[in-house]
Amino acid sequence: MSGKRQQAKHKIDLRMGCNLWGRPKSPYNRRQKGPGMHGERRGKLSDYGLQLMAKQKLKGYYGSIGEKQFRRYYQEASRLRGDTGQNLIGLLERRLDAVIYRANFVPTVFAARQFVNHKHVTVNGKVVNIPSYLVKEGDVIEVKEKSRTLPMVLQASQQPEREVPEYLEVDVKSFKATYLRVPKLDEVPYPVQMEPNLIVEFYSR
């Protein structure tokens, strides 16, 4: 991973005031204060500020999704039956780059986006190079054989293993993951608390 991208991720952690991806090298572990003069936070956040922060955290976590695309996820989530916040999380966890990251095939969600872009991944035997592609229940996601020795894949295998959630079935040896079902918020292994209800409030203003 380039130093620039690493720095960008560190900045996101400091701006959000949390270790967003639970990484051991996050500067937030050392400096639990926000950026700015003496690292002080300016007063208590308003309701709007809290809603905005919740939105930025979730967008950042999935590789800094753009506002236009994120709003589309929200609109789709609000059209689906059930709780809009839960639906939003369900849609984000169906992204192909998120599945590749959850399966521990790559070390970061940023690497997952690049990995999918470069045609290293198949879904049900066909190459898919769109990171935002939404997988469906029963889809089989696989790392192409030639791609299994790439540095980022080896790096992921050497890192302390992240928890593979129950809505995925992963065969580590054959680099295959089966997407079993759409998860609920409390099933998703976020290192920090996510509050999709605040995002729903933000867009409902």
PDB file of C-alpha atoms in Angstrom:
ATOM      1  CA  MET A   1       0.000   0.000   0.000  1.00  0.00           C
ATOM      2  CA  SER A   2       1.378   3.428  -0.896  1.00  0.00           C
ATOM      3  CA  GLY A   3       2.477   5.770   1.881  1.00  0.00           C
ATOM      4  CA  LYS A   4       0.037   8.395   0.601  1.00  0.00           C
ATOM      5  CA  ARG A   5      -2.939   6.078   0.959  1.00  0.00           C
ATOM      6  CA  GLN A   6      -1.743   4.979   4.402  1.00  0.00           C
ATOM      7  CA  GLN A   7      -1.519   8.645   5.445  1.00  0.00           C
ATOM      8  CA  ALA A   8      -5.014   9.319   4.105  1.00  0.00           C
ATOM      9  CA  LYS A   9      -6.401   6.470   6.202  1.00  0.00           C
ATOM     10  CA  HIS A  10      -4.589   7.777   9.276  1.00  0.00           C
ATOM     11  CA  LYS A  11      -6.119  11.210   8.683  1.00  0.00           C
ATOM     12  CA  ILE A  12      -9.602   9.663   8.482  1.00  0.00           C
ATOM     13  CA  ASP A  13      -8.995   7.959  11.865  1.00  0.00           C
ATOM     14  CA  LEU A  14      -7.919  11.231  13.493  1.00  0.00           C
ATOM     15  CA  ARG A  15     -10.762  13.216  11.940  1.00  0.00           C
ATOM     16  CA  MET A  16     -13.358  10.667  13.060  1.00  0.00           C
ATOM     17  CA  GLY A  17     -11.830  10.385  16.524  1.00  0.00           C
ATOM     18  CA  CYS A  18     -11.668   6.570  16.373  1.00  0.00           C
ATOM     19  CA  ASN A  19      -9.634   3.631  15.060  1.00  0.00           C
ATOM     20  CA  LEU A  20     -12.095   3.049  12.207  1.00  0.00           C
ATOM     21  CA  TRP A  21     -10.739  -0.274  10.960  1.00  0.00           C
ATOM     22  CA  GLY A  22      -9.260  -1.530  14.266  1.00  0.00           C
ATOM     23  CA  ARG A  23      -5.721  -1.409  12.854  1.00  0.00           C
ATOM     24  CA  PRO A  24      -2.760  -1.786  15.242  1.00  0.00           C
ATOM     25  CA  LYS A  25      -0.830   1.068  13.546  1.00  0.00           C
ATOM     26  CA  SER A  26      -3.601   3.658  13.698  1.00  0.00           C
ATOM     27  CA  PRO A  27      -2.266   6.973  15.098  1.00  0.00           C
ATOM     28  CA  TYR A  28      -5.501   7.162  17.089  1.00  0.00           C
ATOM     29  CA  ASN A  29      -4.089   4.446  19.374  1.00  0.00           C
ATOM     30  CA  ARG A  30      -1.297   6.813  20.362  1.00  0.00           C
ATOM     31  CA  ARG A  31      -3.090  10.127  20.163  1.00  0.00           C
ATOM     32  CA  GLN A  32      -6.679   9.886  21.256  1.00  0.00           C
ATOM     33  CA  LYS A  33      -7.436  13.494  20.380  1.00  0.00           C
ATOM     34  CA  GLY A  34      -8.762  15.095  17.231  1.00  0.00           C
ATOM     35  CA  PRO A  35      -6.605  17.134  14.833  1.00  0.00           C
ATOM     36  CA  GLY A  36      -6.225  20.886  15.246  1.00  0.00           C
ATOM     37  CA  MET A  37      -4.852  23.186  17.929  1.00  0.00           C
ATOM     38  CA  HIS A  38      -3.561  20.996  20.799  1.00  0.00           C
ATOM     39  CA  GLY A  39      -5.808  18.255  19.421  1.00  0.00           C
ATOM     40  CA  GLU A  40      -8.764  19.650  21.364  1.00  0.00           C
ATOM     41  CA  ARG A  41     -12.339  18.954  20.222  1.00  0.00           C
ATOM     42  CA  ARG A  42     -14.412  22.092  19.928  1.00  0.00           C
ATOM     43  CA  GLY A  43     -17.318  21.759  22.321  1.00  0.00           C
ATOM     44  CA  LYS A  44     -20.102  19.216  22.161  1.00  0.00           C
ATOM     45  CA  LEU A  45     -21.432  18.224  18.746  1.00  0.00           C
ATOM     46  CA  SER A  46     -24.970  19.263  17.785  1.00  0.00           C
ATOM     47  CA  ASP A  47     -27.511  16.667  16.606  1.00  0.00           C
ATOM     48  CA  TYR A  48     -26.608  17.608  13.034  1.00  0.00           C
ATOM     49  CA  GLY A  49     -22.890  17.221  13.859  1.00  0.00           C
ATOM     50  CA  LEU A  50     -23.462  13.748  15.329  1.00  0.00           C
ATOM     51  CA  GLN A  51     -25.524  12.683  12.299  1.00  0.00           C
ATOM     52  CA  LEU A  52     -22.871  14.021   9.908  1.00  0.00           C
ATOM     53  CA  MET A  53     -20.097  12.240  11.848  1.00  0.00           C
ATOM     54  CA  ALA A  54     -22.038   8.936  11.726  1.00  0.00           C
ATOM     55  CA  LYS A  55     -22.408   9.323   7.947  1.00  0.00           C
ATOM     56  CA  GLN A  56     -18.725  10.187   7.423  1.00  0.00           C
ATOM     57  CA  LYS A  57     -17.654   7.219   9.564  1.00  0.00           C
ATOM     58  CA  LEU A  58     -19.704   4.725   7.558  1.00  0.00           C
ATOM     59  CA  LYS A  59     -18.646   6.231   4.196  1.00  0.00           C
ATOM     60  CA  GLY A  60     -15.018   6.194   5.329  1.00  0.00           C
ATOM     61  CA  TYR A  61     -15.145   2.628   6.599  1.00  0.00           C
ATOM     62  CA  TYR A  62     -16.152   1.283   3.166  1.00  0.00           C
ATOM     63  CA  GLY A  63     -13.232   3.010   1.433  1.00  0.00           C
ATOM     64  CA  SER A  64     -14.484   6.614   1.407  1.00  0.00           C
ATOM     65  CA  ILE A  65     -17.595   6.126  -0.757  1.00  0.00           C
ATOM     66  CA  GLY A  66     -18.603   9.312  -2.600  1.00  0.00           C
ATOM     67  CA  GLU A  67     -21.652  11.268  -1.430  1.00  0.00           C
ATOM     68  CA  LYS A  68     -23.664  10.680  -4.617  1.00  0.00           C
ATOM     69  CA  GLN A  69     -23.247   6.904  -4.448  1.00  0.00           C
ATOM     70  CA  PHE A  70     -23.820   6.799  -0.687  1.00  0.00           C
ATOM     71  CA  ARG A  71     -27.066   8.751  -1.047  1.00  0.00           C
ATOM     72  CA  ARG A  72     -28.198   6.182  -3.642  1.00  0.00           C
ATOM     73  CA  TYR A  73     -27.583   3.417  -1.090  1.00  0.00           C
ATOM     74  CA  TYR A  74     -29.707   5.335   1.405  1.00  0.00           C
ATOM     75  CA  GLN A  75     -32.529   5.811  -1.133  1.00  0.00           C
ATOM     76  CA  GLU A  76     -32.458   2.106  -2.018  1.00  0.00           C
ATOM     77  CA  ALA A  77     -32.431   1.189   1.699  1.00  0.00           C
ATOM     78  CA  SER A  78     -35.483   3.381   2.336  1.00  0.00           C
ATOM     79  CA  ARG A  79     -37.378   1.649  -0.497  1.00  0.00           C
ATOM     80  CA  LEU A  80     -36.758  -1.834   0.907  1.00  0.00           C
ATOM     81  CA  ARG A  81     -39.058  -3.324   3.535  1.00  0.00           C
ATOM     82  CA  GLY A  82     -37.995  -3.124   7.156  1.00  0.00           C
ATOM     83  CA  ASP A  83     -35.649  -0.816   9.043  1.00  0.00           C
ATOM     84  CA  THR A  84     -33.868   1.655   6.740  1.00  0.00           C
ATOM     85  CA  GLY A  85     -30.687   1.751   8.848  1.00  0.00           C
ATOM     86  CA  GLN A  86     -30.401  -2.040   8.892  1.00  0.00           C
ATOM     87  CA  ASN A  87     -31.120  -2.131   5.147  1.00  0.00           C
ATOM     88  CA  LEU A  88     -28.340   0.392   4.528  1.00  0.00           C
ATOM     89  CA  ILE A  89     -25.803  -1.794   6.367  1.00  0.00           C
ATOM     90  CA  GLY A  90     -27.083  -4.831   4.457  1.00  0.00           C
ATOM     91  CA  LEU A  91     -26.486  -3.100   1.106  1.00  0.00           C
ATOM     92  CA  LEU A  92     -22.972  -1.967   2.063  1.00  0.00           C
ATOM     93  CA  GLU A  93     -22.042  -5.472   3.216  1.00  0.00           C
ATOM     94  CA  ARG A  94     -23.153  -6.840  -0.166  1.00  0.00           C
ATOM     95  CA  ARG A  95     -20.516  -4.772  -1.983  1.00  0.00           C
ATOM     96  CA  LEU A  96     -17.975  -7.053  -3.637  1.00  0.00           C
ATOM     97  CA  ASP A  97     -15.001  -5.154  -2.176  1.00  0.00           C
ATOM     98  CA  ALA A  98     -16.532  -5.455   1.321  1.00  0.00           C
ATOM     99  CA  VAL A  99     -16.959  -9.228   0.880  1.00  0.00           C
ATOM    100  CA  ILE A 100     -13.330  -9.631  -0.283  1.00  0.00           C
ATOM    101  CA  TYR A 101     -12.203  -7.658   2.786  1.00  0.00           C
ATOM    102  CA  ARG A 102     -14.453  -9.578   5.207  1.00  0.00           C
ATOM    103  CA  ALA A 103     -13.141 -12.894   3.835  1.00  0.00           C
ATOM    104  CA  ASN A 104      -9.558 -11.811   4.755  1.00  0.00           C
ATOM    105  CA  PHE A 105      -8.355 -12.178   1.153  1.00  0.00           C
ATOM    106  CA  VAL A 106      -6.816  -8.672   1.283  1.00  0.00           C
ATOM    107  CA  PRO A 107      -5.534  -6.551   4.204  1.00  0.00           C
ATOM    108  CA  THR A 108      -7.728  -3.446   3.830  1.00  0.00           C
ATOM    109  CA  VAL A 109     -10.963  -2.295   2.227  1.00  0.00           C
ATOM    110  CA  PHE A 110      -8.905   0.094   0.054  1.00  0.00           C
ATOM    111  CA  ALA A 111      -6.825  -2.864  -1.176  1.00  0.00           C
ATOM    112  CA  ALA A 112     -10.079  -4.761  -1.842  1.00  0.00           C
ATOM    113  CA  ARG A 113     -11.302  -2.015  -4.192  1.00  0.00           C
ATOM    114  CA  GLN A 114      -8.028  -2.051  -6.133  1.00  0.00           C
ATOM    115  CA  PHE A 115      -8.013  -5.868  -6.183  1.00  0.00           C
ATOM    116  CA  VAL A 116     -11.495  -6.073  -7.707  1.00  0.00           C
ATOM    117  CA  ASN A 117     -10.711  -3.260 -10.184  1.00  0.00           C
ATOM    118  CA  HIS A 118      -7.723  -5.202 -11.493  1.00  0.00           C
ATOM    119  CA  LYS A 119      -9.843  -8.276 -12.347  1.00  0.00           C
ATOM    120  CA  HIS A 120      -8.497 -10.638  -9.684  1.00  0.00           C
ATOM    121  CA  VAL A 121     -11.958 -11.761  -8.535  1.00  0.00           C
ATOM    122  CA  THR A 122     -14.742 -13.923  -9.948  1.00  0.00           C
ATOM    123  CA  VAL A 123     -18.370 -14.180  -8.882  1.00  0.00           C
ATOM    124  CA  ASN A 124     -19.958 -17.522  -9.778  1.00  0.00           C
ATOM    125  CA  GLY A 125     -17.032 -18.185 -12.146  1.00  0.00           C
ATOM    126  CA  LYS A 126     -17.227 -14.859 -14.037  1.00  0.00           C
ATOM    127  CA  VAL A 127     -14.741 -12.012 -13.610  1.00  0.00           C
ATOM    128  CA  VAL A 128     -16.306  -8.940 -11.979  1.00  0.00           C
ATOM    129  CA  ASN A 129     -14.200  -5.762 -11.796  1.00  0.00           C
ATOM    130  CA  ILE A 130     -16.742  -3.411 -10.199  1.00  0.00           C
ATOM    131  CA  PRO A 131     -16.018  -2.950  -6.446  1.00  0.00           C
ATOM    132  CA  SER A 132     -19.587  -1.730  -5.795  1.00  0.00           C
ATOM    133  CA  TYR A 133     -21.126  -4.825  -7.453  1.00  0.00           C
ATOM    134  CA  LEU A 134     -23.783  -6.170  -5.068  1.00  0.00           C
ATOM    135  CA  VAL A 135     -23.510  -9.903  -4.424  1.00  0.00           C
ATOM    136  CA  LYS A 136     -26.609 -11.984  -3.753  1.00  0.00           C
ATOM    137  CA  GLU A 137     -27.327 -14.815  -1.339  1.00  0.00           C
ATOM    138  CA  GLY A 138     -25.616 -17.987  -2.529  1.00  0.00           C
ATOM    139  CA  ASP A 139     -23.055 -16.196  -4.729  1.00  0.00           C
ATOM    140  CA  VAL A 140     -19.581 -17.763  -4.713  1.00  0.00           C
ATOM    141  CA  ILE A 141     -16.745 -15.221  -4.723  1.00  0.00           C
ATOM    142  CA  GLU A 142     -13.287 -16.498  -5.600  1.00  0.00           C
ATOM    143  CA  VAL A 143      -9.763 -15.122  -5.997  1.00  0.00           C
ATOM    144  CA  LYS A 144      -8.368 -16.160  -9.402  1.00  0.00           C
ATOM    145  CA  GLU A 145      -5.627 -18.777  -9.145  1.00  0.00           C
ATOM    146  CA  LYS A 146      -2.957 -16.531 -10.712  1.00  0.00           C
ATOM    147  CA  SER A 147      -3.780 -13.768  -8.224  1.00  0.00           C
ATOM    148  CA  ARG A 148      -3.346 -15.814  -5.037  1.00  0.00           C
ATOM    149  CA  THR A 149       0.392 -15.079  -4.737  1.00  0.00           C
ATOM    150  CA  LEU A 150       0.098 -11.298  -5.116  1.00  0.00           C
ATOM    151  CA  PRO A 151       1.817  -9.289  -2.331  1.00  0.00           C
ATOM    152  CA  MET A 152      -1.449  -7.884  -0.940  1.00  0.00           C
ATOM    153  CA  VAL A 153      -2.973 -11.398  -0.683  1.00  0.00           C
ATOM    154  CA  LEU A 154       0.163 -12.719   1.058  1.00  0.00           C
ATOM    155  CA  GLN A 155       0.154  -9.681   3.362  1.00  0.00           C
ATOM    156  CA  ALA A 156      -3.445 -10.437   4.377  1.00  0.00           C
ATOM    157  CA  SER A 157      -2.582 -14.066   5.135  1.00  0.00           C
ATOM    158  CA  GLN A 158       0.307 -12.980   7.384  1.00  0.00           C
ATOM    159  CA  GLN A 159      -1.730 -10.478   9.411  1.00  0.00           C
ATOM    160  CA  PRO A 160      -3.524 -11.396  12.638  1.00  0.00           C
ATOM    161  CA  GLU A 161      -6.755 -12.906  11.397  1.00  0.00           C
ATOM    162  CA  ARG A 162      -9.833 -10.733  11.463  1.00  0.00           C
ATOM    163  CA  GLU A 163     -13.089 -12.351  12.446  1.00  0.00           C
ATOM    164  CA  VAL A 164     -14.986 -13.790   9.461  1.00  0.00           C
ATOM    165  CA  PRO A 165     -18.672 -13.016  10.046  1.00  0.00           C
ATOM    166  CA  GLU A 166     -21.300 -15.773  10.091  1.00  0.00           C
ATOM    167  CA  TYR A 167     -23.023 -14.527   6.958  1.00  0.00           C
ATOM    168  CA  LEU A 168     -19.974 -15.620   4.937  1.00  0.00           C
ATOM    169  CA  GLU A 169     -18.604 -19.117   4.492  1.00  0.00           C
ATOM    170  CA  VAL A 170     -14.902 -19.007   3.640  1.00  0.00           C
ATOM    171  CA  ASP A 171     -12.680 -21.766   2.321  1.00  0.00           C
ATOM    172  CA  VAL A 172      -9.213 -20.357   3.042  1.00  0.00           C
ATOM    173  CA  LYS A 173      -7.286 -22.969   1.033  1.00  0.00           C
ATOM    174  CA  SER A 174      -9.220 -22.458  -2.187  1.00  0.00           C
ATOM    175  CA  PHE A 175      -9.717 -18.681  -1.699  1.00  0.00           C
ATOM    176  CA  LYS A 176     -13.476 -19.030  -1.985  1.00  0.00           C
ATOM    177  CA  ALA A 177     -16.218 -17.236  -0.057  1.00  0.00           C
ATOM    178  CA  THR A 178     -19.937 -17.961  -0.248  1.00  0.00           C
ATOM    179  CA  TYR A 179     -22.284 -15.116   0.622  1.00  0.00           C
ATOM    180  CA  LEU A 180     -24.904 -16.844   2.763  1.00  0.00           C
ATOM    181  CA  ARG A 181     -27.280 -14.015   3.654  1.00  0.00           C
ATOM    182  CA  VAL A 182     -27.674 -10.288   4.217  1.00  0.00           C
ATOM    183  CA  PRO A 183     -26.541  -9.423   7.761  1.00  0.00           C
ATOM    184  CA  LYS A 184     -28.145  -7.372  10.505  1.00  0.00           C
ATOM    185  CA  LEU A 185     -26.163  -4.513  12.056  1.00  0.00           C
ATOM    186  CA  ASP A 186     -25.232  -6.458  15.208  1.00  0.00           C
ATOM    187  CA  GLU A 187     -23.705  -9.276  13.114  1.00  0.00           C
ATOM    188  CA  VAL A 188     -21.229  -7.026  11.312  1.00  0.00           C
ATOM    189  CA  PRO A 189     -17.780  -7.004  12.980  1.00  0.00           C
ATOM    190  CA  TYR A 190     -17.162  -3.245  13.056  1.00  0.00           C
ATOM    191  CA  PRO A 191     -14.213  -2.256  15.294  1.00  0.00           C
ATOM    192  CA  VAL A 192     -16.128   0.919  16.245  1.00  0.00           C
ATOM    193  CA  GLN A 193     -19.799   1.623  16.866  1.00  0.00           C
ATOM    194  CA  MET A 194     -21.763   2.458  13.737  1.00  0.00           C
ATOM    195  CA  GLU A 195     -25.057   4.331  14.045  1.00  0.00           C
ATOM    196  CA  PRO A 196     -27.056   4.004  10.820  1.00  0.00           C
ATOM    197  CA  ASN A 197     -30.125   5.387  12.632  1.00  0.00           C
ATOM    198  CA  LEU A 198     -28.331   8.768  12.798  1.00  0.00           C
ATOM    199  CA  ILE A 199     -27.658   8.586   9.042  1.00  0.00           C
ATOM    200  CA  VAL A 200     -31.366   7.987   8.426  1.00  0.00           C
ATOM    201  CA  GLU A 201     -32.082  11.103  10.553  1.00  0.00           C
ATOM    202  CA  PHE A 202     -29.478  13.064   8.556  1.00  0.00           C
ATOM    203  CA  TYR A 203     -31.107  12.295   5.189  1.00  0.00           C
ATOM    204  CA  SER A 204     -34.632  12.709   6.585  1.00  0.00           C
ATOM    205  CA  ARG A 205     -33.989  16.301   7.644  1.00  0.00           C
TER     206      ARG A 205
END
